[in-house]
mmCIF file of C-alpha atoms in Angstrom:
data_model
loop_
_atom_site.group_PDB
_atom_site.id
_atom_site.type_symbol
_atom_site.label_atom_id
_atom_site.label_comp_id
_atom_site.label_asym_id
_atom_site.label_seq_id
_atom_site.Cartn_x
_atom_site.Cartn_y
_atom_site.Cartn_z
ATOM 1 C CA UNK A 87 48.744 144.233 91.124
ATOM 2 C CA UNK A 88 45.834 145.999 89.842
ATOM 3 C CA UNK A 89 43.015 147.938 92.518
ATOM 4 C CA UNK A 90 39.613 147.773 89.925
ATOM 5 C CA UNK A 91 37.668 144.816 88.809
ATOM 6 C CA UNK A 92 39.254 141.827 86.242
ATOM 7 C CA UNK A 93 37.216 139.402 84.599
ATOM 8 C CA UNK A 94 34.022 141.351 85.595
ATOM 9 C CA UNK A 95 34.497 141.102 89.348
ATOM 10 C CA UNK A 96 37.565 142.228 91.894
ATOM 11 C CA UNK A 97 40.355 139.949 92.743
ATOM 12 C CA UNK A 98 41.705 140.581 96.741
ATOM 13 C CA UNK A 99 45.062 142.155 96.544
ATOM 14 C CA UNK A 100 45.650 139.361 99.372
ATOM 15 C CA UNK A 101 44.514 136.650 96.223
ATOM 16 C CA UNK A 102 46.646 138.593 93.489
ATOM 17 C CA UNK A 103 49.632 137.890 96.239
ATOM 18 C CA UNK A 104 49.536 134.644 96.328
ATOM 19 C CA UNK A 105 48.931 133.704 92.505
ATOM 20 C CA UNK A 106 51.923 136.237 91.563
ATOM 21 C CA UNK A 107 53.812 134.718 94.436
ATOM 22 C CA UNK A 108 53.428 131.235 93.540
ATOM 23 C CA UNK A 109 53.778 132.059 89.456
ATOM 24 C CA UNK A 110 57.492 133.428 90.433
ATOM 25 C CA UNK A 111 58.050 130.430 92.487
ATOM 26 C CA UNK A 112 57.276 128.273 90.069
ATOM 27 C CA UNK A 113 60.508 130.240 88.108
ATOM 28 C CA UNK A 114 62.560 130.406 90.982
ATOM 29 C CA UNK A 115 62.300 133.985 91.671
ATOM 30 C CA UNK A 116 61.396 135.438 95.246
ATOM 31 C CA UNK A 117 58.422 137.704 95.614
ATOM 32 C CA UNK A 118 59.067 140.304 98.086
ATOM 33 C CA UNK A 119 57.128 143.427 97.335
ATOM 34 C CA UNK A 120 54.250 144.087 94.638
ATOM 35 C CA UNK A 121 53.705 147.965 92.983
ATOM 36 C CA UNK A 122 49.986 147.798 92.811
ATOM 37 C CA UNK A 123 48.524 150.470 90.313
ATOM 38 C CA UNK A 124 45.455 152.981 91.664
ATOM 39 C CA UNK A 125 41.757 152.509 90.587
ATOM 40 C CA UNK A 126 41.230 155.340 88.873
ATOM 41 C CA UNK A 127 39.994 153.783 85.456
ATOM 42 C CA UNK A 128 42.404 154.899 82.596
ATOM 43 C CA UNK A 129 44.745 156.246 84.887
ATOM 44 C CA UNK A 130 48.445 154.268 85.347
ATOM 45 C CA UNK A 131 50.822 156.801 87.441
ATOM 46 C CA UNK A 132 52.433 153.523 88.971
ATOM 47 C CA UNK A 133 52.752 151.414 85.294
ATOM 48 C CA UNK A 134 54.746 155.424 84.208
ATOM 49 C CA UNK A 135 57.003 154.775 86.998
ATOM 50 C CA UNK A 136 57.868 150.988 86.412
ATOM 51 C CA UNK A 137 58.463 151.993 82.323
ATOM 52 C CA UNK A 138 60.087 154.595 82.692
ATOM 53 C CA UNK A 139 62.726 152.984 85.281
ATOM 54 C CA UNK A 140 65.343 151.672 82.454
ATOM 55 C CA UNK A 141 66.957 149.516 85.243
ATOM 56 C CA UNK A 142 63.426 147.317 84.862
ATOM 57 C CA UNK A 143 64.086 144.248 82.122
ATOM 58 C CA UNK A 144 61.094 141.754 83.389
ATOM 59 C CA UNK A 145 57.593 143.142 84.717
ATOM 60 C CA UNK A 146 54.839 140.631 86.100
ATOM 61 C CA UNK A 147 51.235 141.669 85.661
ATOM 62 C CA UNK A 148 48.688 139.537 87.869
ATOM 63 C CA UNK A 149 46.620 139.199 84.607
ATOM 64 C CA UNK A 150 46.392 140.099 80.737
ATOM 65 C CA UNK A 151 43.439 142.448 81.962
ATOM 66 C CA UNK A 152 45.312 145.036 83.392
ATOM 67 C CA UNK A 153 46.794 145.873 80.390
ATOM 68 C CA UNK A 154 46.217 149.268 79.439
ATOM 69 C CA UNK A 155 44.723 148.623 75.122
ATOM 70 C CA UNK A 156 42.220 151.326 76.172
ATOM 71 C CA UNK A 157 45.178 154.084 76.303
ATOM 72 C CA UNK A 158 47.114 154.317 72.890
ATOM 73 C CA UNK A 159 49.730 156.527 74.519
ATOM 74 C CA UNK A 160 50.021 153.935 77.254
ATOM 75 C CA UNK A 161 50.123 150.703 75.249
ATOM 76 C CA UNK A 162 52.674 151.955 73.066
ATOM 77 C CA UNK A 163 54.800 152.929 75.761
ATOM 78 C CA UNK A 164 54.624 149.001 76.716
ATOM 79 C CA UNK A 165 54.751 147.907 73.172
ATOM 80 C CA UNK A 166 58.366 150.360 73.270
ATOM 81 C CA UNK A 167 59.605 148.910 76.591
ATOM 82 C CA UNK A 168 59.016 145.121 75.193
ATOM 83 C CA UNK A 169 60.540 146.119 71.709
ATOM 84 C CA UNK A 170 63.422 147.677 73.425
ATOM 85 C CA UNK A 171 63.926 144.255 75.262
ATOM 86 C CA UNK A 172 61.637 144.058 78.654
ATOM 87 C CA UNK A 173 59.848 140.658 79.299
ATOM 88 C CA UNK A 174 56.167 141.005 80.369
ATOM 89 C CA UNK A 175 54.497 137.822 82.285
ATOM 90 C CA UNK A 176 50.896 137.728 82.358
ATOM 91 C CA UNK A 177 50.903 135.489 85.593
ATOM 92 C CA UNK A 178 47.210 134.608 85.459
ATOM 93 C CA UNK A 179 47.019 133.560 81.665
ATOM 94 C CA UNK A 180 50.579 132.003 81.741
ATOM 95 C CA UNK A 181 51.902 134.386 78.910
ATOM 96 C CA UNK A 182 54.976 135.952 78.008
ATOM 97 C CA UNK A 183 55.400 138.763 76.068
ATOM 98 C CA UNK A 184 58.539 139.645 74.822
ATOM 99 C CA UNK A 185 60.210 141.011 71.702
ATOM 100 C CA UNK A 186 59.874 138.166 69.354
ATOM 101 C CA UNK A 187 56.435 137.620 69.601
ATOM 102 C CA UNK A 188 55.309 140.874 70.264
ATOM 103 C CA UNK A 189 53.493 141.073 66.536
ATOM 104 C CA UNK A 190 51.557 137.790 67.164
ATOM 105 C CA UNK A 191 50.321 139.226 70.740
ATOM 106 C CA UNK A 192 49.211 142.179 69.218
ATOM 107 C CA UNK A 193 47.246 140.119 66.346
ATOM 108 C CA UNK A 194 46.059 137.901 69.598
ATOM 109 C CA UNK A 195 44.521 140.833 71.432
ATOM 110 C CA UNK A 196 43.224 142.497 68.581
ATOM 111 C CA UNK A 197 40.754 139.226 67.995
ATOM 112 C CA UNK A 198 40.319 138.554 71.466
ATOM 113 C CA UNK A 199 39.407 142.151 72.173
ATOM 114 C CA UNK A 200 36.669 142.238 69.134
ATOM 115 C CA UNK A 201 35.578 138.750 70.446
ATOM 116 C CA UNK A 202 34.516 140.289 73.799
ATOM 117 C CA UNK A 203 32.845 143.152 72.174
ATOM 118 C CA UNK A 204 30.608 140.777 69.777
ATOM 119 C CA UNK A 205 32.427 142.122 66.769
ATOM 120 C CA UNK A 206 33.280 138.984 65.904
ATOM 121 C CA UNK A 207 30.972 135.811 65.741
ATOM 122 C CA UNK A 208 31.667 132.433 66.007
ATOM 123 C CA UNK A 209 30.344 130.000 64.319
ATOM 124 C CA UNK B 15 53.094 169.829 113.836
ATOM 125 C CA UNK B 16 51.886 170.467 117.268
ATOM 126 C CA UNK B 17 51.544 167.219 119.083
ATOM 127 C CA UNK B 18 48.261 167.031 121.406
ATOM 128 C CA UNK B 19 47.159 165.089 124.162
ATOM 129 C CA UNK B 20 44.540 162.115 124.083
ATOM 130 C CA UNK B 21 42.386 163.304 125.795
ATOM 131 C CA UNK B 22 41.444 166.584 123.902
ATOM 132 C CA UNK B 23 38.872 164.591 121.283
ATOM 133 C CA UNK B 24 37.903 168.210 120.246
ATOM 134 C CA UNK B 25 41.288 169.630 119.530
ATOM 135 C CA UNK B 26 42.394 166.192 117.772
ATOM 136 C CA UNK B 27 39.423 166.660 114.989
ATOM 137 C CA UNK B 28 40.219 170.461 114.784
ATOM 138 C CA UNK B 29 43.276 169.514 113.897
ATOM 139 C CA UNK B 30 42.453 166.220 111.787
ATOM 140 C CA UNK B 31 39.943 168.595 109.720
ATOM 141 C CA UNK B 32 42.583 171.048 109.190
ATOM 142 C CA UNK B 33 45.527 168.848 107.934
ATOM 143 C CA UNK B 34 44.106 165.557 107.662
ATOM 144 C CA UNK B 35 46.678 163.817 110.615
ATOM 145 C CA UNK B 36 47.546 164.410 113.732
ATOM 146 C CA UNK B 37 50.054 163.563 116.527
ATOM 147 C CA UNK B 38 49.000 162.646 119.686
ATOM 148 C CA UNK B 39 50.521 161.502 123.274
ATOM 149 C CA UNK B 40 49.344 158.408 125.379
ATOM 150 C CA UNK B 41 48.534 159.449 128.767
ATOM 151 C CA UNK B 42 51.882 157.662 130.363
ATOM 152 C CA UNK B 43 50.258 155.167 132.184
ATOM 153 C CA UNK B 44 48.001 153.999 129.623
ATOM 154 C CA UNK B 45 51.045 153.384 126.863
ATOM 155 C CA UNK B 46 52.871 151.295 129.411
ATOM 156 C CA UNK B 47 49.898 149.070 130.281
ATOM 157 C CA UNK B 48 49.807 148.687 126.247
ATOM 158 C CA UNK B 49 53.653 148.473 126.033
ATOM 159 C CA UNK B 50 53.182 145.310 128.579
ATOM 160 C CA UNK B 51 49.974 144.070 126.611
ATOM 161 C CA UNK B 52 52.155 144.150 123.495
ATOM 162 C CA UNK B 53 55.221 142.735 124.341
ATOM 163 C CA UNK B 54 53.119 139.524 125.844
ATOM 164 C CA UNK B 55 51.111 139.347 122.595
ATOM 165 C CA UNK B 56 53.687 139.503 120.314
ATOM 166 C CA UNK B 57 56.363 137.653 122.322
ATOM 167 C CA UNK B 58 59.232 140.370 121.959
ATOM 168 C CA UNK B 59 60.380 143.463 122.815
ATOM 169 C CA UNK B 60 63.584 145.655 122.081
ATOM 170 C CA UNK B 61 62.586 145.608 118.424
ATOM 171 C CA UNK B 62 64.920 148.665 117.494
ATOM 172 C CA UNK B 63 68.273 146.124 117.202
ATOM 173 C CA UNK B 64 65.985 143.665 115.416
ATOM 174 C CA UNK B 65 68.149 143.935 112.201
ATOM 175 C CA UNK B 66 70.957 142.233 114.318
ATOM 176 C CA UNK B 67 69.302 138.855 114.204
ATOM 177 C CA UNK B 68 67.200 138.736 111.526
ATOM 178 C CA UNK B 69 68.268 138.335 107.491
ATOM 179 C CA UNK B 70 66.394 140.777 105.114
ATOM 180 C CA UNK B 71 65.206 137.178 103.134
ATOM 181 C CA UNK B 72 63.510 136.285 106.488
ATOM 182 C CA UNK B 73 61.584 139.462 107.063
ATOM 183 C CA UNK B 74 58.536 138.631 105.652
ATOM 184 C CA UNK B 75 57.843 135.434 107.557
ATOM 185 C CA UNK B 76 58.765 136.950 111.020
ATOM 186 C CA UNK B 77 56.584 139.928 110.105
ATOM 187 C CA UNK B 78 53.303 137.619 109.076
ATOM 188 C CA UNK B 79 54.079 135.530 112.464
ATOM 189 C CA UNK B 80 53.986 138.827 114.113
ATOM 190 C CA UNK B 81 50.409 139.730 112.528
ATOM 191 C CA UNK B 82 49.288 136.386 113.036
ATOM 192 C CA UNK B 83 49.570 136.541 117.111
ATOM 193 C CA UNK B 84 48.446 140.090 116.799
ATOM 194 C CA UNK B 85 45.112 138.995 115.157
ATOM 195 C CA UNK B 86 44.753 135.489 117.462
ATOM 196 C CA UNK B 87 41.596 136.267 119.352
ATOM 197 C CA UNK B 88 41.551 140.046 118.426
ATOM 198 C CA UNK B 89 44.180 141.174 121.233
ATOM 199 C CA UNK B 90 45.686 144.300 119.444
ATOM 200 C CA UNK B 91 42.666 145.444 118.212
ATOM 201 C CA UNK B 92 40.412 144.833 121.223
ATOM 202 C CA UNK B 93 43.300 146.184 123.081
ATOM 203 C CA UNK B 94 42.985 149.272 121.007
ATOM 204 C CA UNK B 95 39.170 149.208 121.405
ATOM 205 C CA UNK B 96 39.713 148.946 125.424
ATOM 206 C CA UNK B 97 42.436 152.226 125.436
ATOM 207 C CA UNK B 98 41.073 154.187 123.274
ATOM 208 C CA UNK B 99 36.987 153.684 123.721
ATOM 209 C CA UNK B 100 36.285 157.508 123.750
ATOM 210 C CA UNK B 101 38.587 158.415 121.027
ATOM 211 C CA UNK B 102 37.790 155.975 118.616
ATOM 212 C CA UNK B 103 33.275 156.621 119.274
ATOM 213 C CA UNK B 104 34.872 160.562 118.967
ATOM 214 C CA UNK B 105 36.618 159.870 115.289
ATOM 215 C CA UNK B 106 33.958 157.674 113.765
ATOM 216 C CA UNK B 107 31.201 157.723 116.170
ATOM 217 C CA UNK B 108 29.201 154.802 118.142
ATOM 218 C CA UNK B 109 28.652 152.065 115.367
ATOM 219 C CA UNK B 110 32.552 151.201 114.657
ATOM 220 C CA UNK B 111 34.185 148.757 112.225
ATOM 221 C CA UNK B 112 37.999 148.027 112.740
ATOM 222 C CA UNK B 113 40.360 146.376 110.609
ATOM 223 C CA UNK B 114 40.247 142.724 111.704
ATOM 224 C CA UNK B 115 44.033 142.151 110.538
ATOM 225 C CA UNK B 116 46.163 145.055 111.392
ATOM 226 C CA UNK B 117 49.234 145.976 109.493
ATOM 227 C CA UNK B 118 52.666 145.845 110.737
ATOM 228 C CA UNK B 119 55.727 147.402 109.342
ATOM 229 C CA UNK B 120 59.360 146.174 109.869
ATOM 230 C CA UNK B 121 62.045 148.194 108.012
ATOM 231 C CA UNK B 122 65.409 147.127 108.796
ATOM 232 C CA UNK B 123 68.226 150.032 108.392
ATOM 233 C CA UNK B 124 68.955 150.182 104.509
ATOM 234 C CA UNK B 125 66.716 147.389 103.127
ATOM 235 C CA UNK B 126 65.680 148.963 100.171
ATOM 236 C CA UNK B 127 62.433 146.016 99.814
ATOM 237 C CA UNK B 128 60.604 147.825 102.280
ATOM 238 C CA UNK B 129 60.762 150.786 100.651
ATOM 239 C CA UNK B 130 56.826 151.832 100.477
ATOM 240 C CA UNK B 131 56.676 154.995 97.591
ATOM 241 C CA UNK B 132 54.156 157.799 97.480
ATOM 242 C CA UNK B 133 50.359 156.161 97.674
ATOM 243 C CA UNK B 134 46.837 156.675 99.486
ATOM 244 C CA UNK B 135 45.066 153.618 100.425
ATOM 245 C CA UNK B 136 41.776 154.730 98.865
ATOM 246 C CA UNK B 137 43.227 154.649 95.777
ATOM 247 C CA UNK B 138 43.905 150.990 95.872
ATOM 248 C CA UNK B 139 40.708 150.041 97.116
ATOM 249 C CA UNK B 140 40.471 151.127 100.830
ATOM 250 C CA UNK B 141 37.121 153.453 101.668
ATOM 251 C CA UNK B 142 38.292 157.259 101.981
ATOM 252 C CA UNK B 143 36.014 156.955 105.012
ATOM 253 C CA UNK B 144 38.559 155.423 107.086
ATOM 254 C CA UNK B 145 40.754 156.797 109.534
ATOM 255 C CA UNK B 146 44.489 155.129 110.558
ATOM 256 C CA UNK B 147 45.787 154.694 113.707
ATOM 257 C CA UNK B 148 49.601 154.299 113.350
ATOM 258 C CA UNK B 149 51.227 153.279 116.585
ATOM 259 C CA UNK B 150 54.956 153.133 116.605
ATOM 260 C CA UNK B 151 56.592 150.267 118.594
ATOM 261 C CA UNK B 152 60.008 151.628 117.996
ATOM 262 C CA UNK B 153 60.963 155.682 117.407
ATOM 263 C CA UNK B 154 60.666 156.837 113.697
ATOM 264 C CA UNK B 155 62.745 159.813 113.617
ATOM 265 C CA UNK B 156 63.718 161.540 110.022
ATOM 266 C CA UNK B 157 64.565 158.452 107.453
ATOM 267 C CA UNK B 158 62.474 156.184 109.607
ATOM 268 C CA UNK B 159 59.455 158.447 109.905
ATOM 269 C CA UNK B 160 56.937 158.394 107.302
ATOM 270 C CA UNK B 161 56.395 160.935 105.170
ATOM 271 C CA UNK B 162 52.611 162.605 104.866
ATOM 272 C CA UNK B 163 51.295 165.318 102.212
ATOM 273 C CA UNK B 164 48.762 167.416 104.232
ATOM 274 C CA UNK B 165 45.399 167.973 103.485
ATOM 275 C CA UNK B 166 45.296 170.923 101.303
ATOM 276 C CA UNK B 167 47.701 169.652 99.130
ATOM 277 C CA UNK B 168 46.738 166.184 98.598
ATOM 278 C CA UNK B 169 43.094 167.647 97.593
ATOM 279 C CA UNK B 170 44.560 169.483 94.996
ATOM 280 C CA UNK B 171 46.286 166.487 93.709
ATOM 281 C CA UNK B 172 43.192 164.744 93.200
ATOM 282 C CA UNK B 173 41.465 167.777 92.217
ATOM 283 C CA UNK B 174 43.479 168.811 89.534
ATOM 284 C CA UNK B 175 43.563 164.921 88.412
ATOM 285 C CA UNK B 176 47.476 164.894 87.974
ATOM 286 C CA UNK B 177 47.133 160.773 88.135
ATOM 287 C CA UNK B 178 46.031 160.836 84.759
ATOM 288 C CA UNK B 179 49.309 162.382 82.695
ATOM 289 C CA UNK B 180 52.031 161.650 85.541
ATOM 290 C CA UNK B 181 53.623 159.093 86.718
ATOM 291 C CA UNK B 182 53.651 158.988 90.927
ATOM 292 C CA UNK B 183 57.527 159.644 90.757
ATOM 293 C CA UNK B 184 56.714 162.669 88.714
ATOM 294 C CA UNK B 185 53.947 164.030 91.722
ATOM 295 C CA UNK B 186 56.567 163.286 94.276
ATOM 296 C CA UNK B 187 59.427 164.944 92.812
ATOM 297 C CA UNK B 188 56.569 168.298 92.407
ATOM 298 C CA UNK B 189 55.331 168.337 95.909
ATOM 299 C CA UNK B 190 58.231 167.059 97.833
ATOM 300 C CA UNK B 191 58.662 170.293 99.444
ATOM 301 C CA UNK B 192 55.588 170.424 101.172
ATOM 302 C CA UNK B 193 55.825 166.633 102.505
ATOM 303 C CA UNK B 194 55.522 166.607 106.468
ATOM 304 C CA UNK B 195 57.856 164.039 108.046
ATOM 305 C CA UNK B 196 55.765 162.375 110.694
ATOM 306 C CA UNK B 197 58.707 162.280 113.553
ATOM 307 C CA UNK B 198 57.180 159.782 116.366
ATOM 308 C CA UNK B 199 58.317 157.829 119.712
ATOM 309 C CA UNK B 200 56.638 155.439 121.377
ATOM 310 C CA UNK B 201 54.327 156.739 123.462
ATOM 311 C CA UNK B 202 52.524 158.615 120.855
ATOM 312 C CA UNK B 203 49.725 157.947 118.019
ATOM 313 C CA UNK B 204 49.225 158.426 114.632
ATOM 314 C CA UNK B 205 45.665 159.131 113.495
ATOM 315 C CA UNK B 206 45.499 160.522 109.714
ATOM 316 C CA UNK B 207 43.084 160.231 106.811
ATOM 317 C CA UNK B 208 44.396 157.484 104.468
ATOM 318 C CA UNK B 209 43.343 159.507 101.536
ATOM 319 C CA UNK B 210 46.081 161.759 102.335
ATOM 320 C CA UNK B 211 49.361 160.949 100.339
ATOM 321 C CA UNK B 212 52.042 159.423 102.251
ATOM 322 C CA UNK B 213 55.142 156.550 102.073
ATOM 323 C CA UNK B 214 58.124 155.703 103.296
ATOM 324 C CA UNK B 215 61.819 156.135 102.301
ATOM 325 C CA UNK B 216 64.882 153.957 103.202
ATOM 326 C CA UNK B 217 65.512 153.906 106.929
ATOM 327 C CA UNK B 218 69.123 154.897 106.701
ATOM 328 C CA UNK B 219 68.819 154.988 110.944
ATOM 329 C CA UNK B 220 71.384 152.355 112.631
ATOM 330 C CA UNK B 221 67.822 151.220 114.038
ATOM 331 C CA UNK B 222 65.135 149.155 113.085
ATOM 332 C CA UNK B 223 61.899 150.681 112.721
ATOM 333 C CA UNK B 224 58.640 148.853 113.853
ATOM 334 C CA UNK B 225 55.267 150.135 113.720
ATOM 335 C CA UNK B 226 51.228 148.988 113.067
ATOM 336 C CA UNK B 227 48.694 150.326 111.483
ATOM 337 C CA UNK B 228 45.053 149.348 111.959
ATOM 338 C CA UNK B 229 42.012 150.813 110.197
ATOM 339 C CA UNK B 230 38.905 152.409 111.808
ATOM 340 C CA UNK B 231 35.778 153.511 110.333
ATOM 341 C CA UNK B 232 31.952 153.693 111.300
ATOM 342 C CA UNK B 233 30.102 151.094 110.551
ATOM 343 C CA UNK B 234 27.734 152.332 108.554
ATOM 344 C CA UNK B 235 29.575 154.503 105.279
ATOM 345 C CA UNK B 236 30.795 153.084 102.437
ATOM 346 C CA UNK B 237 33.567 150.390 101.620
ATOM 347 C CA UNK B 238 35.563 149.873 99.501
ATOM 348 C CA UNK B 239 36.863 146.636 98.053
ATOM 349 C CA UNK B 240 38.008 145.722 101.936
ATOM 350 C CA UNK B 241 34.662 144.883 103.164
ATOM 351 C CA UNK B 242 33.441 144.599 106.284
ATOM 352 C CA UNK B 243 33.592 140.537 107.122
ATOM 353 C CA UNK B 244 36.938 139.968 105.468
ATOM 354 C CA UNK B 245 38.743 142.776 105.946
ATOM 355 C CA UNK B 246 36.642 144.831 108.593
ATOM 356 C CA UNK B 247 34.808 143.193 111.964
ATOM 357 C CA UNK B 248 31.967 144.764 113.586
ATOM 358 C CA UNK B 249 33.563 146.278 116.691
ATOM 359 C CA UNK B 250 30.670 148.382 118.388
ATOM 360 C CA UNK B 251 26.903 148.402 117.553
ATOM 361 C CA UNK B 252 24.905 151.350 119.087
ATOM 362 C CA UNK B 253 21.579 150.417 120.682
ATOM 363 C CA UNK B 254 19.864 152.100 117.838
ATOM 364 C CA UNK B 255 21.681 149.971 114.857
ATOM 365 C CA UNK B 256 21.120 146.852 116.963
ATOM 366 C CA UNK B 257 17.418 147.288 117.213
ATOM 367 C CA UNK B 258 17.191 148.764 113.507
ATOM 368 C CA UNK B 259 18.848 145.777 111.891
ATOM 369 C CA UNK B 260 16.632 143.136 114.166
ATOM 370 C CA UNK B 261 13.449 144.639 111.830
ATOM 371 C CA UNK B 262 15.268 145.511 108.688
ATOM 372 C CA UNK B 263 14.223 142.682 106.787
#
């Protein structure tokens, strides 16, 4: 779960609990206990932890925002984890990342990133 | 860790200044009117052999039905409000928000899911201007006690900004020497600065461990993301703040 604004505003931890709950219902999973990361902007001490914990082969963000593409050293340590075999849900957006389409999410966030900024412009 | 007794409001902020926590007794007959209170609210008592009739899979439901008949109508926290009047206006003064949904912690002996690691609330969103009062419903002795990083050394945590390069495992593992083990009964408080570090580790006890936690702050500084409405209620309004915000238009 993620403490600082998504989406431009901030999302109740007691909200984040019950999309993330109900996403891992929906798979038949149990959702017991969330690891929510501090608000310090830039700052993950609680994403280090889950990486480096090898025992860790399926992570579930609440949302695609909380991804850290502001932090090279910290979205390559994620790109490493899913290329070494970890599963990443994105429970708001519905996505999966894993290993064989880690490429195209890259390429994904790359366009969707520059379309936020204004780089790009639609037609 | 001296512990003090309720009634010495002075010597409980010396000491809350100095480490950022503090211990304190209930006067005796006080904490069994609230033992009585409590056990009526919540419907049980003898919590401590809890794990003999409860599943680990079930824990969560029993512990929101528990919150839910503490919050019907406000009777732990007006409870609270009603004991500890002179403490509370002492800690955050005469206008007074309280948590309007306190927490409650069940840990059954070796369930590793309710294992809480190192954090500070206002980190995830809490105001640093709040204050906890933890009040243990069973004993949390040694593996059941929680674990608290005094003042000094939290500060220079933040101050030296070590959440930027290190994981929280990696600031654990550095300061676990100076970690305090908060060794309570009932009968006693908790009050400490949720800015101070501080978690939980597996109660390896043959008991379960019960406790709740309910946050206090004055009305009137800063929140954080748990706002006063949803998260907070107005509990006291001085005379002054009641007139003010009748022609504060």
């Amino acid at each position: 779960m993620c403490s600082n604004e998504t989406m431009r505003y901030f999302v109740p931890h007691r909200v984040q609990n019950i999309v993330m709950k109900d996403f891992l219902s929906k798979l038949g999973l149990t959702y017991v206990l969330p690891k929510t990361e501090i608000q310090i902007p830039q700052t993950f001490p609680v994403l280090r932890d889950i990486l480096k914990d090898k025992s860790v082969k399926e992570v579930f963000f609440y949302s695609l925002e909380m991804m850290p593409f502001e932090s090279n050293e910290m979205i390559e340590k994620v790109y490493e984890r899913v290329r070494s075999g970890v599963r990443i849900w994105f429970c708001v957006e519905n996505i999966l990342l894993e290993q064989k389409n880690l490429d195209s999410f890259i390429e994904d966030q790359l366009i969707m990133r520059k379309k936020r900024k204004g780089v790009l412009i639609e037609d | 860790m001296k512990v003090l007794n309720e009634i010495d409001a002075e010597e409980i902020i010396k000491a809350l200044r100095l480490n950022g926590f503090v211990i304190l007794d209930i006067e005796q007959e006080k904490h069994d009117r609230i033992t009585r209170e409590l056990e009526a609210i919540l419907g049980a008592s003898k919590f401590e052999s809890l794990h003999e009739s409860i599943e680990v899979e079930d824990l969560n439901t029993y512990r929101l039905e528990l919150i839910s008949r503490l919050t019907k109508e406000n009777l732990y926290t007006d409870l609270l409000l009603h004991e500890f009047d002179f403490l509370i206006s002492s800690l955050v003064g005469m206008d007074v928000a309280i948590q309007k949904t306190p927490g409650l912690s069940l840990q059954l002996p070796h369930d590793e899911s309710s294992l809480l690691p190192m954090h500070s609330d206002s980190l995830v969103g809490n105001s640093p201007y709040e204050l906890v009062l933890w009040h243990p419903i069973t004993e949390a002795i040694n593996s059941s006690a929680m674990y608290i990083l005094p003042l000094e050394k939290s500060l220079e945590i933040y101050n030296k900004k070590l959440f930027i390069e290190n994981s929280i495992e990696d600031i654990y593992n550095q300061y676990s020497p100076d970690f305090v083990e908060l060794n309570i009964v009932p009968g006693q408080l908790l009050i400490f600065s949720h800015n101070l570090l501080h978690g939980n580790r597996i109660n390896n006890s043959s008991k379960t461990r019960v406790s709740i936690n309910t946050r206090i702050k004055n009305l009137f500084t800063p929140y954080g993301n748990k706002e006063l409405g949803s998260y907070f209620r107005k509990a006291r309004f001085s005379i002054a703040a009641e007139l003010g915000v009748k022609f504060d238009s």
